[in-house]
Coordinates of C-alpha atoms and ligand atoms in Angstrom, one line a residue:
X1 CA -19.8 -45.0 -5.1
X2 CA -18.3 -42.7 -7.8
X3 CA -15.4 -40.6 -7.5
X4 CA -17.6 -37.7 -7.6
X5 CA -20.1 -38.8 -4.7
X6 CA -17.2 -40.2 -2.4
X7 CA -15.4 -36.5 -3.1
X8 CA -19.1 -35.0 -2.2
X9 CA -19.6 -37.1 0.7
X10 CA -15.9 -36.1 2.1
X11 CA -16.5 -32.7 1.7
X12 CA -19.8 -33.2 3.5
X13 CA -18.4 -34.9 6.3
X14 CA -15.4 -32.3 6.8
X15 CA -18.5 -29.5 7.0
X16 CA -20.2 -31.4 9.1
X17 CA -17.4 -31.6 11.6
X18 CA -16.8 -27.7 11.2
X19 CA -20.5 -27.3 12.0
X20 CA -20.7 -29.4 15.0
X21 CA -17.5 -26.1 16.1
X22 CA -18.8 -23.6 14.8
X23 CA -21.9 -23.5 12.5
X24 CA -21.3 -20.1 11.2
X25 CA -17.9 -20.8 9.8
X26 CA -19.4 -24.0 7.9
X27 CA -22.4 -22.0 6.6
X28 CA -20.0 -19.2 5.7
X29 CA -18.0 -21.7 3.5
X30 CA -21.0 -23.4 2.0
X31 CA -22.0 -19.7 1.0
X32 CA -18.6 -18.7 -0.2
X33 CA -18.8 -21.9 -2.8
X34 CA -22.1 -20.8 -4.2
X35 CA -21.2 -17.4 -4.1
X36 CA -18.8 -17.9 -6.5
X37 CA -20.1 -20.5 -8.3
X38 CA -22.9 -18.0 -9.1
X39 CA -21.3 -15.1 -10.4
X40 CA -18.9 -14.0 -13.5
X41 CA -15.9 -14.0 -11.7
X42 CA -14.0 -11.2 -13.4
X43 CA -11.4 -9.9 -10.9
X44 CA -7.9 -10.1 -12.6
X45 CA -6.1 -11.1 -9.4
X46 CA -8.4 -13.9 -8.5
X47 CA -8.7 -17.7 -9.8
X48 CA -10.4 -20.9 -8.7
X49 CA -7.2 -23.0 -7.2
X50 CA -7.9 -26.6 -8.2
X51 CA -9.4 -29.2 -5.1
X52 CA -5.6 -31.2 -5.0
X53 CA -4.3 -27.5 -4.2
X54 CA -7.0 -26.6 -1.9
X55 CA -7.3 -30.3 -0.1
X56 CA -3.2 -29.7 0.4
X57 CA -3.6 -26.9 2.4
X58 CA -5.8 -28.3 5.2
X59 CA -3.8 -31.2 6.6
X60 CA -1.3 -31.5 10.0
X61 CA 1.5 -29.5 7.9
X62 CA -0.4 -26.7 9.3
X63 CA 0.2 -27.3 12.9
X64 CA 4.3 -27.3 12.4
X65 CA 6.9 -24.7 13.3
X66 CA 9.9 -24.6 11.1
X67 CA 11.7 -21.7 11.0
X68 CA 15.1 -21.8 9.2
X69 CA 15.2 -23.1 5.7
X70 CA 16.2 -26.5 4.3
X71 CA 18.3 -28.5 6.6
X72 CA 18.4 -25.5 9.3
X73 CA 16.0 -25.4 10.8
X74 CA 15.5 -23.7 14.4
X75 CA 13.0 -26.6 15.7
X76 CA 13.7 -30.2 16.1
X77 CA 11.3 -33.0 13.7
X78 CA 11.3 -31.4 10.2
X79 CA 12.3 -33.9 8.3
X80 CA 8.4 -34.1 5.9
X81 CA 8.8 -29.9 5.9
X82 CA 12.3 -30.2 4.5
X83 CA 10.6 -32.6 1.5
X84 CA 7.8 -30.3 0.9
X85 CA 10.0 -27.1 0.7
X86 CA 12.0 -29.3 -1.5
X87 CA 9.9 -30.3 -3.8
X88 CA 8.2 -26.8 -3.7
X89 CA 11.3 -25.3 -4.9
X90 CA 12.3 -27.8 -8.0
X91 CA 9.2 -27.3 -8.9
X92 CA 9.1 -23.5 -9.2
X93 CA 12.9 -24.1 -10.3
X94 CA 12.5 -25.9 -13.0
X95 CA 9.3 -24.8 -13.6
X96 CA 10.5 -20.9 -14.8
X97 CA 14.3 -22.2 -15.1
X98 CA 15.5 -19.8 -12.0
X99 CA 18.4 -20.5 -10.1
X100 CA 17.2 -20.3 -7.2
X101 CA 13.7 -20.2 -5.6
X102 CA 12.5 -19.4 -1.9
X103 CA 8.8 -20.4 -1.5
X104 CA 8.1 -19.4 2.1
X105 CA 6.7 -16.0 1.3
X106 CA 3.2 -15.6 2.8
X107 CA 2.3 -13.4 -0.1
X108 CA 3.3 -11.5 -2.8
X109 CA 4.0 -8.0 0.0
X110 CA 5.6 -10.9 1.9
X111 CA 7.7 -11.4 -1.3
X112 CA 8.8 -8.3 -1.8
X113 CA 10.0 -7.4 1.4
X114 CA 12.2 -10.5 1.4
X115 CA 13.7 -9.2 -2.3
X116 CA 13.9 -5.6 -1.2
X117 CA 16.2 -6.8 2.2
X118 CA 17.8 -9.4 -0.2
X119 CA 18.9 -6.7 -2.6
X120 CA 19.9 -4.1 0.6
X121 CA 21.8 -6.8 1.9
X122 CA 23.9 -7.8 -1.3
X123 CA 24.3 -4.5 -2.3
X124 CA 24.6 -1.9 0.4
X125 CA 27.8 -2.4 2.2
X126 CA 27.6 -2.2 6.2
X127 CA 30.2 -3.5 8.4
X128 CA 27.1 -4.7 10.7
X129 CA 25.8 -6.6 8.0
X130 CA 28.6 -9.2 7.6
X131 CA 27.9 -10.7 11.0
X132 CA 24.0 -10.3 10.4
X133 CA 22.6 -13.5 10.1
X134 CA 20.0 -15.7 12.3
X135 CA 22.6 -16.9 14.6
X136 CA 23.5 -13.8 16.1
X137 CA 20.8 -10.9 15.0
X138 CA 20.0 -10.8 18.6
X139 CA 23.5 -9.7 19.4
X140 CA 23.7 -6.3 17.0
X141 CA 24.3 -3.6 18.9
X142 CA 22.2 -0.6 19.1
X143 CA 25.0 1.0 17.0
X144 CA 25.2 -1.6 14.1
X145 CA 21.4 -1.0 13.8
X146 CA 21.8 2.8 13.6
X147 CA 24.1 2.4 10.9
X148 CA 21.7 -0.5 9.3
X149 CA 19.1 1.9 9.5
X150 CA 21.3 4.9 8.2
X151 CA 22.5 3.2 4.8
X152 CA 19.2 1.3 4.5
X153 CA 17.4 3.8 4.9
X154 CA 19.1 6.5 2.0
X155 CA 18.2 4.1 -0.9
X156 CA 16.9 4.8 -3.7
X157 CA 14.1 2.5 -6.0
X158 CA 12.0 3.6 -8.8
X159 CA 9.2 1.3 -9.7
X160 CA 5.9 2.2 -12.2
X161 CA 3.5 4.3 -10.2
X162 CA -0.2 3.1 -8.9
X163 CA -2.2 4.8 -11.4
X164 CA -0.1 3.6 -14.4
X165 CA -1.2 0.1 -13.5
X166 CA 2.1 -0.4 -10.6
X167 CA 1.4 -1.6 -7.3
X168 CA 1.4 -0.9 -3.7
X169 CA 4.7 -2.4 -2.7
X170 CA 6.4 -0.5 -5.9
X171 CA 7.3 2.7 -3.8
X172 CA 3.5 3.7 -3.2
X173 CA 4.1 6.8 -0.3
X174 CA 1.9 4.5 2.0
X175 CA 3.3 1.5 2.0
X176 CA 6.6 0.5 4.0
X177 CA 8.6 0.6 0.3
X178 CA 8.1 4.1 0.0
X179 CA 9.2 4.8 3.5
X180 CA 11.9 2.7 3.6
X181 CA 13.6 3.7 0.2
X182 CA 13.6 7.5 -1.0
X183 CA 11.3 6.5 -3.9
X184 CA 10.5 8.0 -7.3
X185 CA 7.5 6.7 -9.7
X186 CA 7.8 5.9 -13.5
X187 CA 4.3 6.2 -15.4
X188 CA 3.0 5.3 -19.3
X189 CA 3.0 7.8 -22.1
X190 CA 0.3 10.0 -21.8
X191 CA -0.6 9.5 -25.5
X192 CA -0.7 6.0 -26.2
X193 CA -0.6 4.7 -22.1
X194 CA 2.2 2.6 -22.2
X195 CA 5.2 2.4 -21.4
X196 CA 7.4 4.5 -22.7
X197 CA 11.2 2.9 -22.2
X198 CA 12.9 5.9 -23.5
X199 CA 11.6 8.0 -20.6
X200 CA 12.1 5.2 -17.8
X201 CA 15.6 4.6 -18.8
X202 CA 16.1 9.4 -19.0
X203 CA 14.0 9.1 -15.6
X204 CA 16.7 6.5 -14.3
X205 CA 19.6 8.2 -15.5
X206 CA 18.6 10.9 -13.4
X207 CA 17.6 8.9 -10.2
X208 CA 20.2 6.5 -10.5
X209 CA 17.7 3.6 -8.7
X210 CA 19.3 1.0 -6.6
X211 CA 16.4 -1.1 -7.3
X212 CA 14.5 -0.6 -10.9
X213 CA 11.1 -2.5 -10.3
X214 CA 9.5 -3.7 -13.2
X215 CA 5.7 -5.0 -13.1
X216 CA 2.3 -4.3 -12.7
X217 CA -1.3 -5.4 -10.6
X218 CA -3.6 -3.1 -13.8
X219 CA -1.1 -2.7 -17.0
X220 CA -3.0 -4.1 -19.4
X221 CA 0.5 -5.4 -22.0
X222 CA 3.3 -7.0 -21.9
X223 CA 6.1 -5.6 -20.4
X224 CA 10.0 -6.0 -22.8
X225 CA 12.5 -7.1 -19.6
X226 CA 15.2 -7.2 -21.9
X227 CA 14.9 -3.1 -22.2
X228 CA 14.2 -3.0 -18.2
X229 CA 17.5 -4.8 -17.9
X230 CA 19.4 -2.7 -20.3
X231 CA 18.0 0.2 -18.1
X232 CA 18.5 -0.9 -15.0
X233 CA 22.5 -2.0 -16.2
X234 CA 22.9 1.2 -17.8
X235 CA 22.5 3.1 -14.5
X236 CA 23.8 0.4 -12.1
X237 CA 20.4 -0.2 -10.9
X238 CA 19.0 -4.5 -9.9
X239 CA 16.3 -5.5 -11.8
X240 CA 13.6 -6.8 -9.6
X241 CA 10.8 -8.1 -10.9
X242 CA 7.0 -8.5 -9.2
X243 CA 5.2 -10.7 -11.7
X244 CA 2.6 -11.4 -9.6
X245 CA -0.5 -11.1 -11.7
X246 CA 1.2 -12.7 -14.6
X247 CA 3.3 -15.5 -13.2
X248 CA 0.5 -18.0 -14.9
X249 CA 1.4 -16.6 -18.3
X250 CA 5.3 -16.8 -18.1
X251 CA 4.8 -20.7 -16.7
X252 CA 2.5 -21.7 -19.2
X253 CA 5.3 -20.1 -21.8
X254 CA 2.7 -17.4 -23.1
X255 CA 5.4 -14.7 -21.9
X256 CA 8.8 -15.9 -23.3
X257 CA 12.1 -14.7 -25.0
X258 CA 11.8 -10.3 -24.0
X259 CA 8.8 -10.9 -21.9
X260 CA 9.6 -13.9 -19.5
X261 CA 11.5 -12.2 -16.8
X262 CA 13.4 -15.1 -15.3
X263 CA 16.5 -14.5 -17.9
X264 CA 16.8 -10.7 -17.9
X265 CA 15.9 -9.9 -13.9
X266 CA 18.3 -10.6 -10.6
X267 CA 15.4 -10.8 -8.6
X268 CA 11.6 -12.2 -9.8
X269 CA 9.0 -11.7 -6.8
X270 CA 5.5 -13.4 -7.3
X271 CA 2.0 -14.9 -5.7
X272 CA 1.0 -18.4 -6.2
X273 CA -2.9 -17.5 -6.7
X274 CA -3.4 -15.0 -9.2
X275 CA -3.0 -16.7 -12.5
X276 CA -0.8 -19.2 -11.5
X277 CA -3.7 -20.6 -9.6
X278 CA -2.1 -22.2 -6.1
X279 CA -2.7 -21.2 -3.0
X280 CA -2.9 -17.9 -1.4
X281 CA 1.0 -17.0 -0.9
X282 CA 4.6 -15.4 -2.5
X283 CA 7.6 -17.2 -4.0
X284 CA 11.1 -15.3 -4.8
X285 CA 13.6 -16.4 -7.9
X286 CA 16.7 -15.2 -8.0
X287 CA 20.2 -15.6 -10.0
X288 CA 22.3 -18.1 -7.3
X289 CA 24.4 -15.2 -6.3
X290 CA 21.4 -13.4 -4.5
X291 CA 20.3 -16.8 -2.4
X292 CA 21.9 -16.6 0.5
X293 CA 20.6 -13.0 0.7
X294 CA 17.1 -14.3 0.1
X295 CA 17.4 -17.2 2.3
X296 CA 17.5 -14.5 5.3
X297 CA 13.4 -13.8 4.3
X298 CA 13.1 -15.5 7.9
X299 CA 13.9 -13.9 10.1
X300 CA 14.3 -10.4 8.4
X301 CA 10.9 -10.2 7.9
X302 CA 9.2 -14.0 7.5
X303 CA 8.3 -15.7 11.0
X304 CA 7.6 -19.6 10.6
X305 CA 7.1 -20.6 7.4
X306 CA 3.2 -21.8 6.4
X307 CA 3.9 -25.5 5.6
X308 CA 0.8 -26.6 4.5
X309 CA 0.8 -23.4 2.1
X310 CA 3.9 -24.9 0.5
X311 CA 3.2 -28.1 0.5
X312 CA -0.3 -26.8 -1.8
X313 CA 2.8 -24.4 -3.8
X314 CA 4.4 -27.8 -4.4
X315 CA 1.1 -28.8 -5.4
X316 CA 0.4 -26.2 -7.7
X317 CA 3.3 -25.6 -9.0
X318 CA 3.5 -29.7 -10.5
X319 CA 0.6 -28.8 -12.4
X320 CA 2.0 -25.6 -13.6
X321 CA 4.7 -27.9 -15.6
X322 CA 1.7 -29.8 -17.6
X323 CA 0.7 -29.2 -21.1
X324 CA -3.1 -28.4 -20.0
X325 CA -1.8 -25.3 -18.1
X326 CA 0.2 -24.0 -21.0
X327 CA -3.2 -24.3 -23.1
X328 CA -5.0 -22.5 -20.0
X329 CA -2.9 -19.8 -20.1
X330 CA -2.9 -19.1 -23.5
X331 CA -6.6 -19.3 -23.4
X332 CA -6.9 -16.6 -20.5
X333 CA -4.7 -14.1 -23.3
X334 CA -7.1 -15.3 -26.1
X335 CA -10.1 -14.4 -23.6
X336 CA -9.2 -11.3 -22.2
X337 CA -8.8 -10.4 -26.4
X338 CA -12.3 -11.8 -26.6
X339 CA -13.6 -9.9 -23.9
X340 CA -11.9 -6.4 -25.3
X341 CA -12.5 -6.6 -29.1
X342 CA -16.1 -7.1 -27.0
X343 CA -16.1 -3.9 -25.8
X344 CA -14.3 -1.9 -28.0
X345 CA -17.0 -3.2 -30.5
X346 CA -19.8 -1.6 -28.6
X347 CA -17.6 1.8 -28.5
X348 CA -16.2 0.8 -24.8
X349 CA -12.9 3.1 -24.0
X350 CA -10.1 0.6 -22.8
X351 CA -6.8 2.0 -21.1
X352 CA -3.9 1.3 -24.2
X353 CA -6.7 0.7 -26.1
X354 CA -6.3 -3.5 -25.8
X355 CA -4.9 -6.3 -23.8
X356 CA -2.1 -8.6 -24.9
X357 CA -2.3 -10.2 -21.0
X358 CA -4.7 -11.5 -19.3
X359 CA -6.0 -7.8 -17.9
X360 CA -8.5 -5.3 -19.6
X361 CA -8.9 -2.2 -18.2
X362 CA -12.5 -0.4 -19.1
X363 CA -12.3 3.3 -18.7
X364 CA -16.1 4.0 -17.6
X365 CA -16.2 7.3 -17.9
X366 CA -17.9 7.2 -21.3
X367 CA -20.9 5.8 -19.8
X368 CA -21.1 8.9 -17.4
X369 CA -19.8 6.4 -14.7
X370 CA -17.1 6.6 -11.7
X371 CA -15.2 3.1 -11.2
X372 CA -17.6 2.9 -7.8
X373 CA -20.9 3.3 -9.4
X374 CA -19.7 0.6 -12.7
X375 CA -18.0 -1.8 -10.0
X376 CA -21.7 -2.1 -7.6
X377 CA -23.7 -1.5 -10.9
X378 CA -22.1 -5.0 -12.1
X379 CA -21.9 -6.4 -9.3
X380 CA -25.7 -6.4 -8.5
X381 CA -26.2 -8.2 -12.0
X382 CA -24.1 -10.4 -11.1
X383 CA -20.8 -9.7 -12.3
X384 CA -18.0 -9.5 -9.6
X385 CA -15.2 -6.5 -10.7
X386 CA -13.0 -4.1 -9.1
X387 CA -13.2 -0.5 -9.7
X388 CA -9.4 1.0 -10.2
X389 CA -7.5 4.2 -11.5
X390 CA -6.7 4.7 -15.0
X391 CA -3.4 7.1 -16.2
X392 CA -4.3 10.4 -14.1
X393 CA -7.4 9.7 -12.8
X394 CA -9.6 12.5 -12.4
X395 CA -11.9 10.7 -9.6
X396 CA -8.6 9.9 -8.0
X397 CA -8.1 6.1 -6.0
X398 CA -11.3 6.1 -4.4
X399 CA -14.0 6.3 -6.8
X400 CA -11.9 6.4 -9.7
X401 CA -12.7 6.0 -13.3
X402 CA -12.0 2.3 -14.3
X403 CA -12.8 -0.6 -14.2
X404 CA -10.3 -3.9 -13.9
X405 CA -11.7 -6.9 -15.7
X406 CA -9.3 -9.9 -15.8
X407 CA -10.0 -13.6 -17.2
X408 CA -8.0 -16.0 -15.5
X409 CA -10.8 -17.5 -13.2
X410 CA -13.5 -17.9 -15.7
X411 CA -10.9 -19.7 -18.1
X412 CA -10.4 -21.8 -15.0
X413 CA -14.0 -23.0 -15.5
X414 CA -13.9 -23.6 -19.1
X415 CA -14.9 -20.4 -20.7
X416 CA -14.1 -19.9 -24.4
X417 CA -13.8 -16.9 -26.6
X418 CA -17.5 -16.8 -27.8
X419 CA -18.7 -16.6 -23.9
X420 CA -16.9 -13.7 -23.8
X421 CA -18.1 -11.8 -26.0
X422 CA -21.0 -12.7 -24.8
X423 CA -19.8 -11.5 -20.9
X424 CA -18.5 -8.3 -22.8
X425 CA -22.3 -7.4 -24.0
X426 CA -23.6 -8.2 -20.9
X427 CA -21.1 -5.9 -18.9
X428 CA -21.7 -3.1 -21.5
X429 CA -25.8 -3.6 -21.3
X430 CA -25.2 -3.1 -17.8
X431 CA -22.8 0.2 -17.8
X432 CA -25.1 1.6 -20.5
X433 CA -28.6 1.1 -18.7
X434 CA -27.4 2.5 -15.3
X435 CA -27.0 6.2 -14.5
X436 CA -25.5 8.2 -11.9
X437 CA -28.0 9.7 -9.1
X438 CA -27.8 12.9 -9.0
X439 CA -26.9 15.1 -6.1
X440 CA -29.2 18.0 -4.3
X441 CA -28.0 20.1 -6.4
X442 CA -28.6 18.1 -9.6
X443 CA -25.4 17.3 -10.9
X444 CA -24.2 13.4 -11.5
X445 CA -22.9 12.0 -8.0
X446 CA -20.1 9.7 -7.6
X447 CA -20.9 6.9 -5.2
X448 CA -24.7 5.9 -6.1
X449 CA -26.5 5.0 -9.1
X450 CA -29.6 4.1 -10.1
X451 CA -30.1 0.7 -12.3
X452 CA -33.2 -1.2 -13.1
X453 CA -34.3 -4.1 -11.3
X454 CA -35.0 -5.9 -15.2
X455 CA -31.6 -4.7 -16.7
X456 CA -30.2 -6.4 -13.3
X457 CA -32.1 -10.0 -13.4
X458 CA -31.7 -10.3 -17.0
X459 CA -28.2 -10.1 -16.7
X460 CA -28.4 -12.7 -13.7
X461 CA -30.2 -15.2 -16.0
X462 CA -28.0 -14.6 -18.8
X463 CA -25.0 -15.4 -16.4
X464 CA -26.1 -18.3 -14.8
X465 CA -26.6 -19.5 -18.1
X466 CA -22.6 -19.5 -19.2
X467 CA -21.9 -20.6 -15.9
X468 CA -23.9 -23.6 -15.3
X469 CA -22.2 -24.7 -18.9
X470 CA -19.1 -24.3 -17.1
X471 CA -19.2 -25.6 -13.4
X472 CA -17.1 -25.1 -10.9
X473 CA -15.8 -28.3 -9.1
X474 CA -18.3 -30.2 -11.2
X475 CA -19.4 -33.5 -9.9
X476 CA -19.2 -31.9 -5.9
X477 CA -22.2 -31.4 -4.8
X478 CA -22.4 -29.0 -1.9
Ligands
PLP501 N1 2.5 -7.5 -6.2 C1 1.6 -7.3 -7.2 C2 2.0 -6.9 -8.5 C3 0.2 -7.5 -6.8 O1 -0.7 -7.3 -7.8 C4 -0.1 -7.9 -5.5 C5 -1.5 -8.1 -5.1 O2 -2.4 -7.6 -5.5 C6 0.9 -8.0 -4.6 C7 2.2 -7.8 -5.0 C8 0.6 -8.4 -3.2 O3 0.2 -9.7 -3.0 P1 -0.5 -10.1 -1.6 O4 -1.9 -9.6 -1.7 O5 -0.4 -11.6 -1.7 O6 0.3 -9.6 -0.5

């Protein structure tokens, strides 16, 4: 038996055991697999994690408790957790050269939350706070967590705002971190869309942040933390750093000197499965003297760590530190070039007007589109996107007026800078043939569209052309 056929016949048997449970969940998987093994996977935050990393994550790890961290751990027997958190964080250690990392995040909002009550905690003093710590959290008074609440609460962090490309957790009014901290948004220069560091660091001057978050989920450039640090110094301010969409570029030393964040920020927040490609799940590096601050993710706001989840971290993370990932990642820049000279070619409109990362951001509204009607348009050829603001977005966040492309998962499965282009003419064949139906009153709606069935399939054979040159998984056959 080959390697291949023994890996297909495991596989096989493990669905076959699911089945016999429940068959819905094993035809739900089966379909998942050629679900994406059948479409131009194009969505910046996603990537295809590698079958070590996904293997690692379904074993007994799963089934143990171990709240506490490294040696102190609140349940007895976890002595094979302690080596896989271990080896998880030398890994991401020495991996980005961080002082310190803490890899029990359960995601990147996960992450944050940990590095937002890491940084409260260091920073803002509180009497209550000295004696806050797992032992004895159950014994604060009602008082000590008024004035918690009370000094917590008044604090103040400036972060770039959604529709300049920042995320939720960067003081969005929605989410807990602009509940929690009295919050004010940087954006991009409304000329040229980026950032404009001038007017972050007048802006901070002005706010005087606690926390100056620097990062992005739909920016499509490279950020300088070397300025973001003199900013944030400048005005008192911690630099924290959310680089999860581009943590796959700074490990595979794409992003270095200005643009690695590990030197420049106190705090670096990230997934493990956008274009680092490991498992679903958050990691937080920080300078030494912010560790025992960060160690307190559980139980501030972490429950039991996911062990199996780290142990596929560890996983992923020891084939971050190979020379094949540094060539991926500078292949998933040189594609998303690729894929915008691609587009800009055929007159497409790109936020910034480029990518130097691994995003591109395609303002539709030059083909009479919203970010809806492009994202289902492309989506029933065949090409998986997601629609997304662009710099003051007249459609606002709901049908909006972009489109995010990103390349890490199709580099993932081999594709080069010619199939690119080629995935850039078939994206703008498909925005240019389909139109906006129009409304009772004949003008352009927002949600549906109208595209042909022909435009559609040829799109779909075109596709599964570049991707059956490029397999997923190759050799398991499912
Ligand atoms: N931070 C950034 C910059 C992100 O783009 C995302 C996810 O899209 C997150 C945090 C949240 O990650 P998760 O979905 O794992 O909670």
């Amino acid at each position: 038996m080959t390697d291949a056929q023994a890996l297909s016949a495991a596989y096989q048997t493990m669905l076959s055991a699911i089945e016999a449970v429940e068959p819905r969940i094993a035809a739900a998987t089966r379909s998942e697999l050629a679900d994406q093994r059948g479409s131009l996977k194009l969505i910046a935050s996603e990537n295809y994690a590698s079958l070590p990393v996904l293997a690692t994550m379904g074993t007994w790890f799963s089934d143990k408790y171990a709240e506490g961290t490294v040696g102190h751990r609140f349940y007895a027997g976890c002595q094979n957790v302690d080596t896989v958190e271990s080896v998880a964080a030398e890994h991401a250690r020495e991996l980005f050269g961080a002082e310190y990392a803490y890899v029990q995040p359960h995601s990147g909002i996960d992450a944050n939350l940990t590095a937002f009550w890491a940084i409260l905690a260091h920073h803002v003093e509180t009497p209550a706070l000295q004696e806050f710590d797992a032992k004895n959290v159950s014994e604060l008074s009602e008082s000590d967590w008024q004035t918690l609440r009370a000094r917590f609460g008044n604090q103040r962090l400036m972060g770039m705002s959604l529709d300049a490309g920042g995320h939720l957790t960067h003081g969005f009014r929605p989410n807990i971190s602009g509940k929690m901290f009295h919050q004010q948004s940087y954006g991009t220069d409304p000329e040229t869309q980026l950032l404009d560091y001038d007017a972050v660091l007048a802006q901070a001057r002005e706010f005087k942040p606690l926390i100056l978050v620097a990062g992005y989920s739909a920016y499509p450039r490279r950020v300088n933390f070397a300025k973001m640090r003199e900013i944030a110094d400048e005005v008192g301010a911690v630099l924290m750093v959310d680089m999860a969409h581009f943590a796959g570029l700074v490990a595979g030393k794409v992003f270095t000197g200005d643009e690695d964040p590990i030197p420049h920020a106190h705090v670096v927040t990230t997934t493990t499965h956008k274009s680092l490609r490991g498992p679903r799940g958050g990691m937080v590096l920080a300078t030494g003297d912010y560790a025992a601050d960060v160690d307190r993710g559980c139980p501030m706001v972490l429950g039991g760590p996911l062990s199996h989840v780290m142990a596929a971290k560890a996983v992923a993370l020891a084939e971050a530190r190979t020379p094949e990932f540094q060539t991926y990642a500078q292949a998933v820049v040189d594609n998303a070039q690729a894929l915008a000279e691609g587009l800009m070619s055929r007159g497409a409109t790109l936020v910034t007007g480029g990518t130097d990362n691994h995003i591109v951001l395609l303002d539709v509204t030059g083909y009479g589109l919203t970010g809806r009607q492009a994202e289902s348009a492309l989506l029933d050829a065949g090409i998986v996107t997601n629609r997304n603001s662009v710099p003051n977005d007249p459609n606002g966040a709901w049908y909006t007026s972009g489109v995010r492309l990103g390349t890490p998962a199709l580099t993932s499965r081999g594709f080069t800078t010619s199939d690119m282009a080629e995935v850039a003419s078939m994206i703008d064949g498909v925005l240019r043939a389909a139109t906006p139906t129009l409304t009772k009153d004949g003008k352009p709606g927002k949600a549906k569209y109208d595209l042909s069935a022909d435009v559609a399939d040829d799109t779909r054979s075109g596709a599964a052309r570049l991707l059956d040159a490029h397999p997923l998984y190759p050799g398991l056959e499912l």
